[in-house]
C-alpha cells in the first residue's frame, strides 16, 4: 500500500490549486492513502479547504508562527518529522515546491523525482527533460521514501465534496533562524491567475514595448483571459517576471492559448504543450509556433489583434 | 569574504534540438555542441561582480563530470574565475551525489558563499542547490534575481510564481541564480590565453569518499507526444469562425 503525504501550498488563507492537482497525481497510485500536511501560522481555513478534496483521508496541521511565510529551510525539517511512516511525499512543481522539496529529499537522504507527468506504477513515473524534448521513465527504489514534485499542468484538480479528518500533528523540531522573510511584491492584477486561467493571451518580443502590451491586455479582458509572456518580453521589461511562460517560468495548460508575436522557441513551447487549443498570430509564416498551433493566422499583430478584440 | 565557489555544469547547448536515441537508452549527445549551463554562467557572473566590488578575494569554479568538462572550466576561467576544480567521473551523477560531492569541496575550501544555477537545462531537476544548502546546514536563496551582500548577511530577491519575494539569509549560504540576476560577460580572446595558465585541479570523484545514494533508475527515454499541425486561417473572421467551431468564444 502507498501512504502518501501531500504538502499543501497556500498563502495562509486560501489553498493554492496546485495542491488539488498534486492530490490528483497521488490518487493515480494504486492503493494510495493520501494525507495532506498544512503548515501555517494558523491553519484552520486552509485545512478546511484541504479536507474537502476527494481521495484525502486526513489533513494534518502544524500551526506555528514560524510558518507564516513558506521558507523552505523552516518547513523542511517539520515535513521530515511528519513524513515518518509514509512511502511517498509529494509537493507541487511550483516555485514553492521546487524550493522546498529538494530540502526534504536531502534531509531524508534520497534523490527526488521532479515534475511527475504520469504515474506508471507505485515507484515508476514519467517526467520531461531537456525542456520537454525528451520524456524519461524513472524508477525509484522501493526501500526508501519517494520524494517528488508533480507537474501541475499534467493534472486536473481533483474534485471536492469530501470531509476528511483534520488533526493537529504533534511534532517537536528545532527550526533554523538563518532565513528570514522580508517582503513580497505580488503582481497586482484583476485578471485570472495565469496558472488557473482557462484562457490565456500571451505576447512576445514582437510587441516591442511595454505600452504595446496594452493590445494583449485588451484582448485578454475581452476574453476574460489571463496574460502570459515569453522570456524575451520579460527580459525586455515589457511585463513582470510572474507572467513568464516556459521551461524556466510557468508551465500552464489552459483550454485556449493565444500566442501573439511569439516565434515559438522550444523553451517557450514546453510551457504550453498541454494547452487544449493553441492559436498563433505571427507575421512570419515560417515561425516555429505554427508547427504546434491548432489555428494559425499569418499577419501583422498590430492590425490583427485590435480587429480581433473589436470583433469578439 | 575570502572565497566564492561557483558550480559549472557541462550541458548540451541550449540552441540544440535534442533527439532521443532510437533504442530509448538516452538522448543523442555525440557530435552535439556542449556549453556551460546558461544559469551557471549567470552564477559565475554574479560571483565575478561581487569580487570586482571588493567583497570577495577568490572565485573558484567547480564541475563534476568527465575530463571534457575541462573545456567549460577553462571558459569559466576566461570569464574571470581564479582557479578551477574538476571532480572527475565517467558515470552520470544524481543530484544528491552531486550535492554531497560539492559539500566535500566546501569542506576543503571553506567558501563564504556558493552560487549555482537554479537549474541545469539538460535534466531540469532544480534540486542540487537546495540539497547542498541542506546538507551543509546553511540557508538557501533559490531563484535569485537580485543579491545584495551586507556583512555576514545577504538580501535575496527571488522570482516566484506570484511575483518577487525578498528574504534575508545569514552567510555562508547557497544562492541559485535565475535568469534576470545579470547578463553574463563575453569572453575576450586575451582572456582565453590567460585562462590556460590558471590552475585547474582534477580530483577523482572516488577520492571524495561520498556515500552512495539510493539511485533512481532511468529505464526509458522517449520523444514527447507531438501536437498535430493545425489549420491556417486567412483573416480575423476565419479565426473567429474556427474558435466558435471549437466552442472557445
mmCIF file of C-alpha atoms in Angstrom, chain A residues 9 69-72 94-96 98-100 102-103 105-107 109-115 126-141 144 177-187 195 199 223 231 234-235 241-242 244 247-248 250 255-256 258 266-267 272-279 281 290-298 304 307-308 311-312, chain B residues 12 14-20 27 29 39 42 94-97 100 118-128 130-135 137-140 142-143 153 155 157-170 178-180 213-225 227-240 242-243 246 248-249:
data_model
loop_
_atom_site.group_PDB
_atom_site.id
_atom_site.type_symbol
_atom_site.label_atom_id
_atom_site.label_comp_id
_atom_site.label_asym_id
_atom_site.label_seq_id
_atom_site.Cartn_x
_atom_site.Cartn_y
_atom_site.Cartn_z
ATOM 1 C CA UNK A 9 0.683 25.127 -0.888
ATOM 2 C CA UNK A 69 5.771 32.575 5.297
ATOM 3 C CA UNK A 70 6.742 29.443 3.387
ATOM 4 C CA UNK A 71 10.502 29.401 3.988
ATOM 5 C CA UNK A 72 11.938 26.125 2.709
ATOM 6 C CA UNK A 94 5.587 25.356 -8.435
ATOM 7 C CA UNK A 95 8.300 27.681 -7.147
ATOM 8 C CA UNK A 96 7.040 26.762 -3.635
ATOM 9 C CA UNK A 98 10.769 23.446 -6.245
ATOM 10 C CA UNK A 99 12.343 25.439 -3.422
ATOM 11 C CA UNK A 100 11.141 23.152 -0.635
ATOM 12 C CA UNK A 102 14.786 19.043 -2.522
ATOM 13 C CA UNK A 103 15.450 20.126 1.091
ATOM 14 C CA UNK A 105 14.750 14.868 -0.007
ATOM 15 C CA UNK A 106 18.224 15.817 1.199
ATOM 16 C CA UNK A 107 17.200 15.502 4.859
ATOM 17 C CA UNK A 109 18.950 11.125 2.168
ATOM 18 C CA UNK A 110 17.116 10.351 -1.067
ATOM 19 C CA UNK A 111 17.032 11.650 -4.603
ATOM 20 C CA UNK A 112 13.934 13.477 -5.778
ATOM 21 C CA UNK A 113 11.778 12.912 -8.836
ATOM 22 C CA UNK A 114 10.962 16.341 -10.254
ATOM 23 C CA UNK A 115 7.899 17.150 -12.382
ATOM 24 C CA UNK A 126 7.448 9.739 -16.293
ATOM 25 C CA UNK A 127 8.903 13.245 -16.378
ATOM 26 C CA UNK A 128 10.087 15.689 -19.040
ATOM 27 C CA UNK A 129 13.754 16.606 -19.509
ATOM 28 C CA UNK A 130 15.597 18.885 -21.965
ATOM 29 C CA UNK A 131 12.745 21.436 -21.964
ATOM 30 C CA UNK A 132 10.304 18.672 -22.806
ATOM 31 C CA UNK A 133 12.289 17.404 -25.793
ATOM 32 C CA UNK A 134 12.513 14.004 -24.134
ATOM 33 C CA UNK A 135 10.385 12.087 -21.663
ATOM 34 C CA UNK A 136 12.165 9.791 -19.243
ATOM 35 C CA UNK A 137 10.714 6.940 -17.200
ATOM 36 C CA UNK A 138 12.129 6.961 -13.659
ATOM 37 C CA UNK A 139 12.068 4.016 -11.307
ATOM 38 C CA UNK A 140 12.625 4.899 -7.664
ATOM 39 C CA UNK A 141 13.970 2.325 -5.198
ATOM 40 C CA UNK A 144 13.227 4.411 0.643
ATOM 41 C CA UNK A 177 16.602 31.162 12.241
ATOM 42 C CA UNK A 178 19.163 31.755 9.483
ATOM 43 C CA UNK A 179 16.469 32.535 6.896
ATOM 44 C CA UNK A 180 14.047 35.441 7.364
ATOM 45 C CA UNK A 181 11.164 36.695 5.276
ATOM 46 C CA UNK A 182 11.438 40.390 4.391
ATOM 47 C CA UNK A 183 8.715 41.248 1.896
ATOM 48 C CA UNK A 184 6.630 40.098 -1.009
ATOM 49 C CA UNK A 185 5.793 42.065 -4.134
ATOM 50 C CA UNK A 186 2.749 40.457 -5.655
ATOM 51 C CA UNK A 187 1.746 41.462 -9.143
ATOM 52 C CA UNK A 195 -1.775 29.077 -13.755
ATOM 53 C CA UNK A 199 -7.875 31.092 -21.391
ATOM 54 C CA UNK A 223 -11.985 37.024 -23.368
ATOM 55 C CA UNK A 231 11.189 35.246 -21.633
ATOM 56 C CA UNK A 234 10.043 39.787 -19.620
ATOM 57 C CA UNK A 235 13.780 40.364 -20.123
ATOM 58 C CA UNK A 241 8.539 38.118 -14.276
ATOM 59 C CA UNK A 242 5.487 36.271 -12.954
ATOM 60 C CA UNK A 244 6.801 34.270 -17.998
ATOM 61 C CA UNK A 247 10.949 25.995 -19.316
ATOM 62 C CA UNK A 248 12.160 28.435 -16.690
ATOM 63 C CA UNK A 250 5.301 28.821 -15.559
ATOM 64 C CA UNK A 255 -8.131 25.342 -22.712
ATOM 65 C CA UNK A 256 -7.171 28.185 -25.062
ATOM 66 C CA UNK A 258 -3.353 32.651 -27.954
ATOM 67 C CA UNK A 266 11.319 25.298 -27.738
ATOM 68 C CA UNK A 267 11.922 26.800 -24.283
ATOM 69 C CA UNK A 272 2.179 25.416 -23.290
ATOM 70 C CA UNK A 273 2.314 21.889 -24.755
ATOM 71 C CA UNK A 274 -0.642 20.763 -22.690
ATOM 72 C CA UNK A 275 -2.914 23.608 -23.758
ATOM 73 C CA UNK A 276 -6.211 22.486 -25.307
ATOM 74 C CA UNK A 277 -6.104 24.772 -28.330
ATOM 75 C CA UNK A 278 -3.133 26.883 -29.356
ATOM 76 C CA UNK A 279 -3.746 29.881 -31.608
ATOM 77 C CA UNK A 281 -0.739 35.088 -34.703
ATOM 78 C CA UNK A 290 2.875 27.425 -36.361
ATOM 79 C CA UNK A 291 4.237 23.863 -36.031
ATOM 80 C CA UNK A 292 2.391 23.442 -32.728
ATOM 81 C CA UNK A 293 -0.574 25.761 -33.317
ATOM 82 C CA UNK A 294 -4.056 24.343 -33.860
ATOM 83 C CA UNK A 295 -5.126 27.559 -35.550
ATOM 84 C CA UNK A 296 -2.616 29.837 -37.275
ATOM 85 C CA UNK A 297 -3.019 33.308 -38.718
ATOM 86 C CA UNK A 298 -0.178 34.987 -40.592
ATOM 87 C CA UNK A 304 -4.944 41.742 -36.392
ATOM 88 C CA UNK A 307 -9.540 43.818 -35.157
ATOM 89 C CA UNK A 308 -9.950 40.565 -33.220
ATOM 90 C CA UNK A 311 -14.928 41.605 -33.376
ATOM 91 C CA UNK A 312 -15.327 39.457 -30.263
ATOM 92 C CA UNK B 12 24.057 20.267 -24.390
ATOM 93 C CA UNK B 14 20.576 25.478 -25.382
ATOM 94 C CA UNK B 15 20.227 26.002 -29.138
ATOM 95 C CA UNK B 16 20.493 22.277 -29.887
ATOM 96 C CA UNK B 17 17.247 20.443 -30.500
ATOM 97 C CA UNK B 18 17.854 17.293 -28.513
ATOM 98 C CA UNK B 19 16.856 13.947 -30.012
ATOM 99 C CA UNK B 20 16.125 10.725 -28.207
ATOM 100 C CA UNK B 27 19.488 11.270 -25.773
ATOM 101 C CA UNK B 29 24.939 13.731 -27.464
ATOM 102 C CA UNK B 39 22.202 29.552 -15.419
ATOM 103 C CA UNK B 42 24.860 33.821 -14.607
ATOM 104 C CA UNK B 94 22.490 12.142 -9.498
ATOM 105 C CA UNK B 95 21.572 15.392 -7.737
ATOM 106 C CA UNK B 96 22.114 14.105 -4.194
ATOM 107 C CA UNK B 97 25.561 12.704 -5.037
ATOM 108 C CA UNK B 100 27.455 15.521 -1.483
ATOM 109 C CA UNK B 118 18.846 27.466 -10.435
ATOM 110 C CA UNK B 119 18.506 24.575 -12.860
ATOM 111 C CA UNK B 120 20.508 22.683 -15.442
ATOM 112 C CA UNK B 121 18.837 22.791 -18.832
ATOM 113 C CA UNK B 122 19.517 19.110 -19.508
ATOM 114 C CA UNK B 123 17.716 17.279 -16.700
ATOM 115 C CA UNK B 124 15.690 20.307 -15.483
ATOM 116 C CA UNK B 125 15.806 18.848 -11.955
ATOM 117 C CA UNK B 126 16.098 22.091 -9.931
ATOM 118 C CA UNK B 127 17.482 20.234 -6.906
ATOM 119 C CA UNK B 128 21.223 20.488 -6.412
ATOM 120 C CA UNK B 130 18.712 23.267 -2.298
ATOM 121 C CA UNK B 131 20.156 19.843 -1.448
ATOM 122 C CA UNK B 132 23.623 21.299 -0.999
ATOM 123 C CA UNK B 133 22.355 24.040 1.328
ATOM 124 C CA UNK B 134 20.531 21.401 3.378
ATOM 125 C CA UNK B 135 23.482 19.021 3.711
ATOM 126 C CA UNK B 137 23.137 23.070 7.233
ATOM 127 C CA UNK B 138 23.003 26.535 5.679
ATOM 128 C CA UNK B 139 20.301 28.780 4.176
ATOM 129 C CA UNK B 140 19.408 28.944 0.512
ATOM 130 C CA UNK B 142 16.957 29.986 -4.637
ATOM 131 C CA UNK B 143 15.806 31.529 -7.951
ATOM 132 C CA UNK B 153 24.060 38.596 5.679
ATOM 133 C CA UNK B 155 19.320 40.062 0.968
ATOM 134 C CA UNK B 157 15.096 38.897 -4.223
ATOM 135 C CA UNK B 158 13.577 35.657 -5.514
ATOM 136 C CA UNK B 159 11.471 35.141 -8.640
ATOM 137 C CA UNK B 160 8.438 33.157 -7.558
ATOM 138 C CA UNK B 161 5.131 32.272 -9.207
ATOM 139 C CA UNK B 162 3.188 35.205 -7.792
ATOM 140 C CA UNK B 163 5.881 37.874 -8.081
ATOM 141 C CA UNK B 164 9.025 38.720 -6.170
ATOM 142 C CA UNK B 165 9.884 37.604 -2.639
ATOM 143 C CA UNK B 166 12.675 39.167 -0.620
ATOM 144 C CA UNK B 167 14.400 37.160 2.095
ATOM 145 C CA UNK B 168 17.382 37.775 4.313
ATOM 146 C CA UNK B 169 19.819 34.938 4.915
ATOM 147 C CA UNK B 170 22.899 34.521 7.064
ATOM 148 C CA UNK B 178 17.678 32.939 -12.011
ATOM 149 C CA UNK B 179 17.687 34.457 -15.494
ATOM 150 C CA UNK B 180 17.415 38.098 -14.602
ATOM 151 C CA UNK B 213 22.775 7.498 -2.679
ATOM 152 C CA UNK B 214 19.616 5.457 -3.369
ATOM 153 C CA UNK B 215 19.633 5.510 -7.128
ATOM 154 C CA UNK B 216 16.616 6.301 -9.264
ATOM 155 C CA UNK B 217 16.914 4.297 -12.498
ATOM 156 C CA UNK B 218 16.139 5.910 -15.820
ATOM 157 C CA UNK B 219 14.617 2.973 -17.654
ATOM 158 C CA UNK B 220 13.369 4.532 -20.889
ATOM 159 C CA UNK B 221 13.783 7.717 -22.921
ATOM 160 C CA UNK B 222 11.052 8.646 -25.388
ATOM 161 C CA UNK B 223 10.342 11.583 -27.664
ATOM 162 C CA UNK B 224 7.415 13.701 -26.449
ATOM 163 C CA UNK B 225 3.967 13.301 -27.957
ATOM 164 C CA UNK B 227 0.982 18.086 -31.350
ATOM 165 C CA UNK B 228 -0.778 17.676 -34.685
ATOM 166 C CA UNK B 229 -0.231 20.554 -37.068
ATOM 167 C CA UNK B 230 -3.471 22.517 -37.229
ATOM 168 C CA UNK B 231 -5.205 24.698 -39.766
ATOM 169 C CA UNK B 232 -4.230 28.097 -41.144
ATOM 170 C CA UNK B 233 -6.887 30.763 -41.429
ATOM 171 C CA UNK B 234 -6.721 33.784 -43.756
ATOM 172 C CA UNK B 235 -8.120 36.547 -41.602
ATOM 173 C CA UNK B 236 -9.724 37.536 -38.320
ATOM 174 C CA UNK B 237 -13.164 36.364 -39.488
ATOM 175 C CA UNK B 238 -11.684 32.938 -40.240
ATOM 176 C CA UNK B 239 -10.048 32.862 -36.828
ATOM 177 C CA UNK B 240 -13.265 33.713 -35.016
ATOM 178 C CA UNK B 242 -12.538 28.454 -36.094
ATOM 179 C CA UNK B 243 -12.716 29.422 -32.409
ATOM 180 C CA UNK B 246 -14.376 24.642 -31.032
ATOM 181 C CA UNK B 248 -13.953 28.625 -27.343
ATOM 182 C CA UNK B 249 -15.622 32.011 -27.882
#
